[in-house]
PDB file of C-alpha atoms in Angstrom:
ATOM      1  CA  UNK Z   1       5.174   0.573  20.083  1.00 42.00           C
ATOM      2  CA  UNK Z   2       2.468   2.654  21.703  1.00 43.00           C
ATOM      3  CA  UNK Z   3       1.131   3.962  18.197  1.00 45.00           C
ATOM      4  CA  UNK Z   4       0.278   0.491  17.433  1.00 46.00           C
ATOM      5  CA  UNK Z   5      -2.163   0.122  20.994  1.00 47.00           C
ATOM      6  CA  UNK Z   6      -5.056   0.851  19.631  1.00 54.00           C
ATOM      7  CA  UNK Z   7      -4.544  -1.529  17.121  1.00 60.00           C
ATOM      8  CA  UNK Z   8      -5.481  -5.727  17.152  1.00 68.00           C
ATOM      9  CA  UNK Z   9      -2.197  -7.432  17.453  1.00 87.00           C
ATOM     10  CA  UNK Z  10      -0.965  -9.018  14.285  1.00 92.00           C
ATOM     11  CA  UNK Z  11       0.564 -12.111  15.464  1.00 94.00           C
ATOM     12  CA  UNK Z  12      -0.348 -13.879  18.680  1.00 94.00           C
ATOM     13  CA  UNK Z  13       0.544 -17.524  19.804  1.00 94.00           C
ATOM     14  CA  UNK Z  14      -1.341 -18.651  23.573  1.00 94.00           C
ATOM     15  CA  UNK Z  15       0.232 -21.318  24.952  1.00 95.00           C
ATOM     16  CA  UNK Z  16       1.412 -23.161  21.996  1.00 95.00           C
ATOM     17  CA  UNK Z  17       3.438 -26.576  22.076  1.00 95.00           C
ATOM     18  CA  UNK Z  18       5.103 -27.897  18.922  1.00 94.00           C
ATOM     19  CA  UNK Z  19       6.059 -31.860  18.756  1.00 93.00           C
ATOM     20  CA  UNK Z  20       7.561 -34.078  15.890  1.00 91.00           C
ATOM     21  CA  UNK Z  21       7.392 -37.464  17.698  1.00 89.00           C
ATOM     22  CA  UNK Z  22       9.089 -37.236  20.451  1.00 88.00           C
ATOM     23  CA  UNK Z  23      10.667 -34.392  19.768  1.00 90.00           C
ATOM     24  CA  UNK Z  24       9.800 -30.753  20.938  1.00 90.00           C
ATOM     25  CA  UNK Z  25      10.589 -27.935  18.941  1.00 93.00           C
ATOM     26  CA  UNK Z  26       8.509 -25.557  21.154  1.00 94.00           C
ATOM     27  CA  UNK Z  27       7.093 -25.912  24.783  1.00 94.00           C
ATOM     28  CA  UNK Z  28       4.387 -23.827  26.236  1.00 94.00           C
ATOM     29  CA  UNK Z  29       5.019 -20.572  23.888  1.00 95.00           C
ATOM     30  CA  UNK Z  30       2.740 -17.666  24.545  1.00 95.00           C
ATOM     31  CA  UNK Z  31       3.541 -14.422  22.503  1.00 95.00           C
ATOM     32  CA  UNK Z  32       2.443 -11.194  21.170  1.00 95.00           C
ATOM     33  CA  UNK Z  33       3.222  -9.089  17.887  1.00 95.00           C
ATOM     34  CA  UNK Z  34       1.600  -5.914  17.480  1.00 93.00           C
ATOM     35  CA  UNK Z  35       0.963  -4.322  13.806  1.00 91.00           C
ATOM     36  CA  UNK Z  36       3.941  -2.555  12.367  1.00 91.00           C
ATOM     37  CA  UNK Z  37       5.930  -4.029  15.167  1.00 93.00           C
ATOM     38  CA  UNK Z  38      10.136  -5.551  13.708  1.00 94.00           C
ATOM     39  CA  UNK Z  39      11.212  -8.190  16.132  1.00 96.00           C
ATOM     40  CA  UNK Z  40      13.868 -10.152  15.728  1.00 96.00           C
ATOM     41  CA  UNK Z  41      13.980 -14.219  16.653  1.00 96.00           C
ATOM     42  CA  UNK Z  42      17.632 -15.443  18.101  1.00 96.00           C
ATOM     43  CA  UNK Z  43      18.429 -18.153  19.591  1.00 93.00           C
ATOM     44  CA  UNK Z  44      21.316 -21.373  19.015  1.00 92.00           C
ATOM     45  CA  UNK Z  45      20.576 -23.725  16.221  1.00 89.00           C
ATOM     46  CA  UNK Z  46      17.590 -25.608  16.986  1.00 88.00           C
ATOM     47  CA  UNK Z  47      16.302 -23.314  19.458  1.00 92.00           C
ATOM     48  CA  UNK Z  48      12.856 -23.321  17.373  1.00 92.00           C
ATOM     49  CA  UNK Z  49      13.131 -20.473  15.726  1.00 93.00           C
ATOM     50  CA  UNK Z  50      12.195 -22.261  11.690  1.00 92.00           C
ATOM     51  CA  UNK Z  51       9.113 -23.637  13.698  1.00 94.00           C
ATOM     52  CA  UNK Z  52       7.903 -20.711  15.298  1.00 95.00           C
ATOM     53  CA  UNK Z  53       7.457 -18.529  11.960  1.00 94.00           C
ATOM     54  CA  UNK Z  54       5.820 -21.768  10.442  1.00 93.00           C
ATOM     55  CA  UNK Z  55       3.670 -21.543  12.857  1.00 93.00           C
ATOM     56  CA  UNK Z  56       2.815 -17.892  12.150  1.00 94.00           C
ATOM     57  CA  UNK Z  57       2.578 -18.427   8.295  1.00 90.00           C
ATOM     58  CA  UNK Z  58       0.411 -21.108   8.934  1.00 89.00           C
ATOM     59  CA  UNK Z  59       2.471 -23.944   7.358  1.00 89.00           C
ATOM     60  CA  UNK Z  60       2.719 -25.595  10.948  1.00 92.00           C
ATOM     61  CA  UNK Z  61      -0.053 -26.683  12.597  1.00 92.00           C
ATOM     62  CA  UNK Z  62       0.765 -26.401  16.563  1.00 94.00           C
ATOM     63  CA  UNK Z  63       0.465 -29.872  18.746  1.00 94.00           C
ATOM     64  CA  UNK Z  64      -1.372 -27.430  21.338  1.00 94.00           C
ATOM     65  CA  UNK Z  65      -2.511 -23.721  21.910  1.00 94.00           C
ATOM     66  CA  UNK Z  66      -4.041 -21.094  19.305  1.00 93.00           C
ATOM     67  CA  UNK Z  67      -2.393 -19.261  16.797  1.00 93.00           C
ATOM     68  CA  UNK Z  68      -3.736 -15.887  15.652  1.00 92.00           C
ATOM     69  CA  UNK Z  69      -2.855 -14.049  12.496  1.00 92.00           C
ATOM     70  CA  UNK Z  70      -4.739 -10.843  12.372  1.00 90.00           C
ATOM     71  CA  UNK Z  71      -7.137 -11.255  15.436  1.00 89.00           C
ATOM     72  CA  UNK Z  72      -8.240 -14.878  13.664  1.00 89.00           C
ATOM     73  CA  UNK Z  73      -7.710 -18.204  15.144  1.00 89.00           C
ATOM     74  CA  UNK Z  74      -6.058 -19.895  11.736  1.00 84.00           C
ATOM     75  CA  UNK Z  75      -6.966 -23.430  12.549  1.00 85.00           C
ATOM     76  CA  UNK Z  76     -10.617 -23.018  13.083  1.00 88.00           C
ATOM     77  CA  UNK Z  77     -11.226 -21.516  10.019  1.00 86.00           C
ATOM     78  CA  UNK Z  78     -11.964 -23.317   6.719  1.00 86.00           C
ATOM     79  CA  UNK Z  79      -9.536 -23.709   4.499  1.00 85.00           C
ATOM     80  CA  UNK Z  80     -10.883 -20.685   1.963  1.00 84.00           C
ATOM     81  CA  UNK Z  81     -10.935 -18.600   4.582  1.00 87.00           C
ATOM     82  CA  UNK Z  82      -7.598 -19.230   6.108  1.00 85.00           C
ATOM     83  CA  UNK Z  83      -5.920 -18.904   2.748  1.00 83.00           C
ATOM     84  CA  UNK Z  84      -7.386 -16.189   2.315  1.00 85.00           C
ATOM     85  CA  UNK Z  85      -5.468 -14.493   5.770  1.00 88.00           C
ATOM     86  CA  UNK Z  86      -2.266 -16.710   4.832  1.00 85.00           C
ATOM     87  CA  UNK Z  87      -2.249 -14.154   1.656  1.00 85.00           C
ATOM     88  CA  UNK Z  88      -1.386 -11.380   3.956  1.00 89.00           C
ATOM     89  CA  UNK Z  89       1.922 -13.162   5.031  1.00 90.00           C
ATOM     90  CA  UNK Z  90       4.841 -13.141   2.737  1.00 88.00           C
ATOM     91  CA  UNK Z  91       7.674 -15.466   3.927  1.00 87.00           C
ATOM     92  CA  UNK Z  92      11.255 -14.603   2.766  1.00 86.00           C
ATOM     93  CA  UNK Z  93      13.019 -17.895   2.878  1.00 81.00           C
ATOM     94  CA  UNK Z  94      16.585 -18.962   3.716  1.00 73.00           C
ATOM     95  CA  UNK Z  95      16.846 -21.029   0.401  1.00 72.00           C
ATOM     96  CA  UNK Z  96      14.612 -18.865  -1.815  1.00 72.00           C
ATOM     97  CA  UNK Z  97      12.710 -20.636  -3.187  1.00 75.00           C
ATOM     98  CA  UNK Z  98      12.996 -19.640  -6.689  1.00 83.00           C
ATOM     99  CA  UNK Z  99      12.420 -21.355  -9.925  1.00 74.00           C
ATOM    100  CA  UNK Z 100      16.126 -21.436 -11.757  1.00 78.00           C
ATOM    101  CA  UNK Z 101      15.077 -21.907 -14.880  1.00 75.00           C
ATOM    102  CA  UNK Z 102      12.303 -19.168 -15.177  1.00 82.00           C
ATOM    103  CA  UNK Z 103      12.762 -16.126 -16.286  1.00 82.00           C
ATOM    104  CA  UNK Z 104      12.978 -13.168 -12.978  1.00 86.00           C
ATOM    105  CA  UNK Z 105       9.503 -11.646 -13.907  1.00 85.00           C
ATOM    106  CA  UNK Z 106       7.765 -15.265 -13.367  1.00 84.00           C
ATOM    107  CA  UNK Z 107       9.358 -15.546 -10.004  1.00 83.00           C
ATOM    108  CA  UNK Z 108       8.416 -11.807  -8.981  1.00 86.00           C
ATOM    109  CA  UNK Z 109       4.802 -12.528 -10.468  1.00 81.00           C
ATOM    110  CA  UNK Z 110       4.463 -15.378  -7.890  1.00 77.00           C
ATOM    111  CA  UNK Z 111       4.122 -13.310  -5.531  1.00 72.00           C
ATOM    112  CA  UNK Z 112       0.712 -12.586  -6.713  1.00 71.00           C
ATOM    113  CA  UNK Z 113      -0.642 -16.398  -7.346  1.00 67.00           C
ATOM    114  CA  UNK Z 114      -2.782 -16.117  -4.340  1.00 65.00           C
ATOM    115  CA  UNK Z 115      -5.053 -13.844  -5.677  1.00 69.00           C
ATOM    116  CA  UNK Z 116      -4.689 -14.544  -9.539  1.00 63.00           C
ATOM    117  CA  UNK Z 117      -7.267 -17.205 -11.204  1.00 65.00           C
ATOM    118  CA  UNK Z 118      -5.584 -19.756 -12.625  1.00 71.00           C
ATOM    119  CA  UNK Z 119      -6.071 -19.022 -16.179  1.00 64.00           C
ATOM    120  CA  UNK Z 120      -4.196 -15.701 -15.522  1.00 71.00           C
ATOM    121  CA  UNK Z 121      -1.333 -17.607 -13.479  1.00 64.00           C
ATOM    122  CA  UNK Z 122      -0.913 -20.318 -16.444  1.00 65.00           C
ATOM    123  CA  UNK Z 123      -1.310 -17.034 -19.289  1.00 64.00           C
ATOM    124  CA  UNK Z 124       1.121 -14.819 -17.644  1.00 64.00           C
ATOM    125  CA  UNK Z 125       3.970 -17.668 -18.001  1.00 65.00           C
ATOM    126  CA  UNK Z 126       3.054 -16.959 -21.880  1.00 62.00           C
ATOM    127  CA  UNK Z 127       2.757 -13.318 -21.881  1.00 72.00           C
ATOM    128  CA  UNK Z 128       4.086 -11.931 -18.190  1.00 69.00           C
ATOM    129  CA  UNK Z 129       1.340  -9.824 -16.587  1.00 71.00           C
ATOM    130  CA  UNK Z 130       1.753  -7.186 -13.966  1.00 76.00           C
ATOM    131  CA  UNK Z 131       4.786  -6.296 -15.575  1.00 77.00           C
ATOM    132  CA  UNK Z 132       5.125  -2.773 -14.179  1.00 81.00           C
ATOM    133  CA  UNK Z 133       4.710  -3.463 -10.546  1.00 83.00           C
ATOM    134  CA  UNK Z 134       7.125  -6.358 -11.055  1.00 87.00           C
ATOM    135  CA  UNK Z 135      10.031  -3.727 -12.419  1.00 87.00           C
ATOM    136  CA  UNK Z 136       8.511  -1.171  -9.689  1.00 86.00           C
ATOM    137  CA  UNK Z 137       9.544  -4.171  -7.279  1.00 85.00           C
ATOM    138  CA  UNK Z 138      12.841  -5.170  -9.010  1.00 87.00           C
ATOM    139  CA  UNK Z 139      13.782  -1.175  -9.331  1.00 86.00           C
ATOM    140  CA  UNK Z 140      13.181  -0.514  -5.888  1.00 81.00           C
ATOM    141  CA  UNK Z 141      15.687  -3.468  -4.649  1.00 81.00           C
ATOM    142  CA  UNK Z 142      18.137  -2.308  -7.782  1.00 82.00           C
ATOM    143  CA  UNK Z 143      17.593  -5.426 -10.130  1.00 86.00           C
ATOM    144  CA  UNK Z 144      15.373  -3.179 -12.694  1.00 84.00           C
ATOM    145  CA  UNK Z 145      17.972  -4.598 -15.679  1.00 89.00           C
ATOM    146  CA  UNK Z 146      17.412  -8.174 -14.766  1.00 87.00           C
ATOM    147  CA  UNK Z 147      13.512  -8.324 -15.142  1.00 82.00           C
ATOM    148  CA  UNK Z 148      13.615 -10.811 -18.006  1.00 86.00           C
ATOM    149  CA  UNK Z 149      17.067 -12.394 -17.002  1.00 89.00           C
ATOM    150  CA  UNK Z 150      17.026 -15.798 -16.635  1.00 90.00           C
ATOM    151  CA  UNK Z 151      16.940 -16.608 -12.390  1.00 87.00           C
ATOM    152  CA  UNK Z 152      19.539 -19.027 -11.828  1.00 88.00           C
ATOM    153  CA  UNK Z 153      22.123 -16.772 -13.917  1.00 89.00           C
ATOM    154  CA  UNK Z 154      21.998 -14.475 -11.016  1.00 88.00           C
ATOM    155  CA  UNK Z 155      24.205 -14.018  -8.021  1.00 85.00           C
ATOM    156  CA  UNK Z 156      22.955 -15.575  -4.893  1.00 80.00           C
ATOM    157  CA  UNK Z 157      22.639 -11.780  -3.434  1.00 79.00           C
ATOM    158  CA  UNK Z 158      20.390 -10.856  -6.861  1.00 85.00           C
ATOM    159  CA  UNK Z 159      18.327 -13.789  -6.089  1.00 87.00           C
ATOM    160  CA  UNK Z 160      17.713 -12.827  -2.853  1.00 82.00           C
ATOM    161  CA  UNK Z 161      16.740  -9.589  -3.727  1.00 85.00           C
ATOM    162  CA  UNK Z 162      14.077 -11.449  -6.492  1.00 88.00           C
ATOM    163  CA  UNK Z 163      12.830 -13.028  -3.268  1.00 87.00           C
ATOM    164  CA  UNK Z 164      12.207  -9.696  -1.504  1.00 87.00           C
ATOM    165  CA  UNK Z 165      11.113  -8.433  -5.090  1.00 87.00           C
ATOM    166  CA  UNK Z 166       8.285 -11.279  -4.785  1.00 87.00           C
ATOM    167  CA  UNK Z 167       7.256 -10.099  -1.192  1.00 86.00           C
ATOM    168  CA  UNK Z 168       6.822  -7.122  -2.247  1.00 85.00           C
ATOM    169  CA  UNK Z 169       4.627  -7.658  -4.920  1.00 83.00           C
ATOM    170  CA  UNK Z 170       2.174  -9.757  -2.751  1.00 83.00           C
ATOM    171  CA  UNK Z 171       1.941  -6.416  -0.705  1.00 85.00           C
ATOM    172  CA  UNK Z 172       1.080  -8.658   2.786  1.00 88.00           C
ATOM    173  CA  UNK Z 173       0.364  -6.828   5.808  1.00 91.00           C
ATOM    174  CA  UNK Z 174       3.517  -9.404   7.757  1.00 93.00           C
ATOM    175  CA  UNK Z 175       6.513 -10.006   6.357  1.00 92.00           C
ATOM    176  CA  UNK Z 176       8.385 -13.352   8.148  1.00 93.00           C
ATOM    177  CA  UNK Z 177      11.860 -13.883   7.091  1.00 91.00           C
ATOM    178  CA  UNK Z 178      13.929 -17.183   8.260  1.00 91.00           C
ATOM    179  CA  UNK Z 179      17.508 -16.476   8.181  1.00 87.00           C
ATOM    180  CA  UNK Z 180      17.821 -14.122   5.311  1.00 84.00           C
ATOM    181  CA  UNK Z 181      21.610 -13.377   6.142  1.00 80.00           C
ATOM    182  CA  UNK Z 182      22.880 -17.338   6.461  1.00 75.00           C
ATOM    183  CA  UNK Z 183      24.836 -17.020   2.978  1.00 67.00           C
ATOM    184  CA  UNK Z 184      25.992 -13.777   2.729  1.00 72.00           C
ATOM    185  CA  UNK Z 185      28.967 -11.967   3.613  1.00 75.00           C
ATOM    186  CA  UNK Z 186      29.085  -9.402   6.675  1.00 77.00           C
ATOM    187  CA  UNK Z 187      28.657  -6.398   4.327  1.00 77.00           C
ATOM    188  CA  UNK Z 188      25.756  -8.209   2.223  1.00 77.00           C
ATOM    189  CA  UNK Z 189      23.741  -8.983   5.370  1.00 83.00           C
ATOM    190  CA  UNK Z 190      23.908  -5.237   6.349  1.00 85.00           C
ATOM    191  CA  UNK Z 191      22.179  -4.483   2.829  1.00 81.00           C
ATOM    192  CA  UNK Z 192      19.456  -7.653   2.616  1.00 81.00           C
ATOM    193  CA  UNK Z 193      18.771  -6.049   6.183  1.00 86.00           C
ATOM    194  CA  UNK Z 194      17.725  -2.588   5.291  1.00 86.00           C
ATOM    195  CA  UNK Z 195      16.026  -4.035   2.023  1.00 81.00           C
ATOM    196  CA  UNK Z 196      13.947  -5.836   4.554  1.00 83.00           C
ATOM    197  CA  UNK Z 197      13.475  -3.000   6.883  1.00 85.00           C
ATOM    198  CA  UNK Z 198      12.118  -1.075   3.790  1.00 79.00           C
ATOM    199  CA  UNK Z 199       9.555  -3.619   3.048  1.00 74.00           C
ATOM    200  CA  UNK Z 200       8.382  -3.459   6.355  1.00 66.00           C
ATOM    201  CA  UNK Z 201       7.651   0.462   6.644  1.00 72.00           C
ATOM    202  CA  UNK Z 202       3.693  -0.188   7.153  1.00 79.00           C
ATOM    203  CA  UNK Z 203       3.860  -4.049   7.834  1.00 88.00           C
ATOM    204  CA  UNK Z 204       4.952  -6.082  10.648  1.00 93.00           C
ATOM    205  CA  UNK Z 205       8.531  -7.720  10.825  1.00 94.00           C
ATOM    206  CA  UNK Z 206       9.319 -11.052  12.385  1.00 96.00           C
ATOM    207  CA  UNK Z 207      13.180 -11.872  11.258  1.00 95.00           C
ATOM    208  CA  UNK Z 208      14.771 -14.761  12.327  1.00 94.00           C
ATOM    209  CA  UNK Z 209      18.644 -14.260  12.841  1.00 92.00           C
ATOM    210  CA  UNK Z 210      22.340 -15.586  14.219  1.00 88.00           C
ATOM    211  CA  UNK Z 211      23.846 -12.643  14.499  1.00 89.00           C
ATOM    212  CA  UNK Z 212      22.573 -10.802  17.751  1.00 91.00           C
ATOM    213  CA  UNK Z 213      24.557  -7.466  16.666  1.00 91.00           C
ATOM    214  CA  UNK Z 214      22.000  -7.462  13.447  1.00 92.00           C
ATOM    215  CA  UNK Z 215      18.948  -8.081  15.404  1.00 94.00           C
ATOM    216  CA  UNK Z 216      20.032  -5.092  17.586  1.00 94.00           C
ATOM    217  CA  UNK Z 217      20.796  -2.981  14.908  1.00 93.00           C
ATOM    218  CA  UNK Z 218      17.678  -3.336  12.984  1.00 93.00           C
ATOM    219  CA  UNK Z 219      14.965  -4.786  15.202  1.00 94.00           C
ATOM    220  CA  UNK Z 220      13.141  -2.935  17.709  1.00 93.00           C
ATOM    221  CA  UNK Z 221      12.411  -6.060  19.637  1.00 96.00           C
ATOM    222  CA  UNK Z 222      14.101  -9.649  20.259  1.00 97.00           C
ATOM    223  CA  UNK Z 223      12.454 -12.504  21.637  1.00 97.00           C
ATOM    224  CA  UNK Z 224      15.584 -15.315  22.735  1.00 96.00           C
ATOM    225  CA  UNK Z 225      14.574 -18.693  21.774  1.00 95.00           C
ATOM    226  CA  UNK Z 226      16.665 -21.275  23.890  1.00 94.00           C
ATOM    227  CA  UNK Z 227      15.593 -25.041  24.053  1.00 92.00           C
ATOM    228  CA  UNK Z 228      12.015 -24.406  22.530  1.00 93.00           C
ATOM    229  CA  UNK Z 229      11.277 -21.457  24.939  1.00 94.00           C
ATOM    230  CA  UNK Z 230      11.290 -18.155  25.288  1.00 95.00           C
ATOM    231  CA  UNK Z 231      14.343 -16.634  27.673  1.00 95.00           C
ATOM    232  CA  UNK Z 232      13.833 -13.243  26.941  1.00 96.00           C
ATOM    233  CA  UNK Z 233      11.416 -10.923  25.433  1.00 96.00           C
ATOM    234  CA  UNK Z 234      12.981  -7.534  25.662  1.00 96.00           C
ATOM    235  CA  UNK Z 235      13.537  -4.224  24.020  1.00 96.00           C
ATOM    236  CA  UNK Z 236      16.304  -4.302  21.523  1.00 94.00           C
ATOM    237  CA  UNK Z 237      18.227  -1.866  24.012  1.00 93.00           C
ATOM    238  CA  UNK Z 238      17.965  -3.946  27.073  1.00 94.00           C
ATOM    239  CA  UNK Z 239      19.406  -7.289  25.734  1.00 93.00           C
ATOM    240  CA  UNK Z 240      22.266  -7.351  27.812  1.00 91.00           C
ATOM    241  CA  UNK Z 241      25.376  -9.630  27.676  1.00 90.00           C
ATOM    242  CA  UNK Z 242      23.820 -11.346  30.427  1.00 91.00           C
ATOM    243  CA  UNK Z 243      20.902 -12.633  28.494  1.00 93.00           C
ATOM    244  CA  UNK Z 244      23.114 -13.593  25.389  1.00 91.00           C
ATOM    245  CA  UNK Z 245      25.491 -15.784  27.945  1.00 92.00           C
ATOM    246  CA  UNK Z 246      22.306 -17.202  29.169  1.00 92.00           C
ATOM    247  CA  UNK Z 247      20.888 -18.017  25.996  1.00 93.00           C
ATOM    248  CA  UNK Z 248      24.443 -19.202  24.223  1.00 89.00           C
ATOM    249  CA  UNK Z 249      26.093 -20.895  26.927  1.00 80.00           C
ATOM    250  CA  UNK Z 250      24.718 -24.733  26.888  1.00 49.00           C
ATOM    251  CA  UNK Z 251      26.002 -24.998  31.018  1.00 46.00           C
ATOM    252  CA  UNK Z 252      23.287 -22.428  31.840  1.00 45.00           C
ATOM    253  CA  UNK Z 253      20.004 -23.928  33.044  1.00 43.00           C
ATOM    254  CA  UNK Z 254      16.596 -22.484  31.872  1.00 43.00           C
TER     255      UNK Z 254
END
């Protein structure tokens, strides 16, 4: 995205190497994610895809390499500091991660725990707080009725739409989502898609997904993750079937 040149990348991994054991998730990963930038992360199961955006939330600390969020090296900062850039992430998450039994405000208003003292965190599940940006949120993603509905009385779709309503609240500068489309139906996916492209008009995109023809449709860039590497690193218009065979087809050698 040439608009984005002048500008310091957003996300960048150098060299990174991921191990559990004797396991390696990634090998050797070097990458770069401009601002305002929507790639998309495919790859088979266990390609590394999960590990790569905990890496760039900072949940993962890598075996080698540096990871950069916003031109800083996370893991040689202190730990105030690097929460402090870990704000600017919001992480949509396969499961959710919501709290069932809480009402849809409280799980919206989570969104802004990072930057909330805790008196304000513990008073709001008394008296909610923030409760017009949290219907803003909810309204934009068409859930504007359900702001005091109890969460796990909602649809699986609603919820993830609470999820995106919590993102949006948190207002980070990158948005990472892992798998957003796993549970949802063909026509479902097409709308949790463009919900996610709307949240990331002036932030950066990193989606991890299955289905190649969603990546292609939505993404402006795909990185193929095969074997805890990257195949390909292309334009969303030049991923030919070539590459996909390549990156699908367990016979083919990296």
């Amino acid at each position: 995205m040439n608009h984005n040149a002048a500008l310091p990348a957003a996300l960048s991994l150098e060299a990174v190497s991921c191990r559990f054991g004797r396991a390696v998730a990634l090998q050797s990963v070097s990458l770069t994610i401009a601002a305002g930038d929507r790639v998309a992360l495919v790859g088979p199961s266990g390609a590394g895809k999960s590990t790569l955006l905990s890496l760039l939330n900072g949940s993962l600390r890598p075996s080698e390499g540096t990871v950069r969020i916003l031109g800083r090296s996370l893991f040689e900062l202190s730990a105030g500091h690097r929460r402090k850039i870990q704000r600017q992430i919001g992480t949509v998450y396969q499961q959710h991660n919501l709290v069932g039994n809480l009402a849809v405000i409280h799980n919206v208003n989570a969104g802004c725990l990072g930057r909330w003292p805790l008196w304000k965190a513990v008073w709001s599940l008394v008296r909610p707080q923030n409760v017009a940006a949290a219907r803003q949120a909810l309204d934009q993603l068409g859930l504007a009725d359900k702001l005091y509905a109890r969460t796990e009385r909602l649809s699986g779709g609603q919820q993830q739409r609470v999820a995106l309503a919590r993102v949006l609240v948190q207002d980070p500068a990158i948005v990472l989502a892992d798998e957003p489309v796993a549970s949802v139906d063909p026509a479902r996916s097409h709308d949790i898609m463009a919900q996610l492209m709307a949240l990331g008009e002036r932030r950066t995109l990193v989606v991890s997904l299955h289905d190649v023809a969603l990546a292609q449709a939505y993404c402006d860039r795909i990185i193929g993750l095969r074997q805890g590497r990257i195949l390909f690193d292309l334009p969303s218009a030049e991923v030919s079937d070539d590459w996909l065979s390549a990156l699908y087809d367990l016979s083919t050698a990296l």
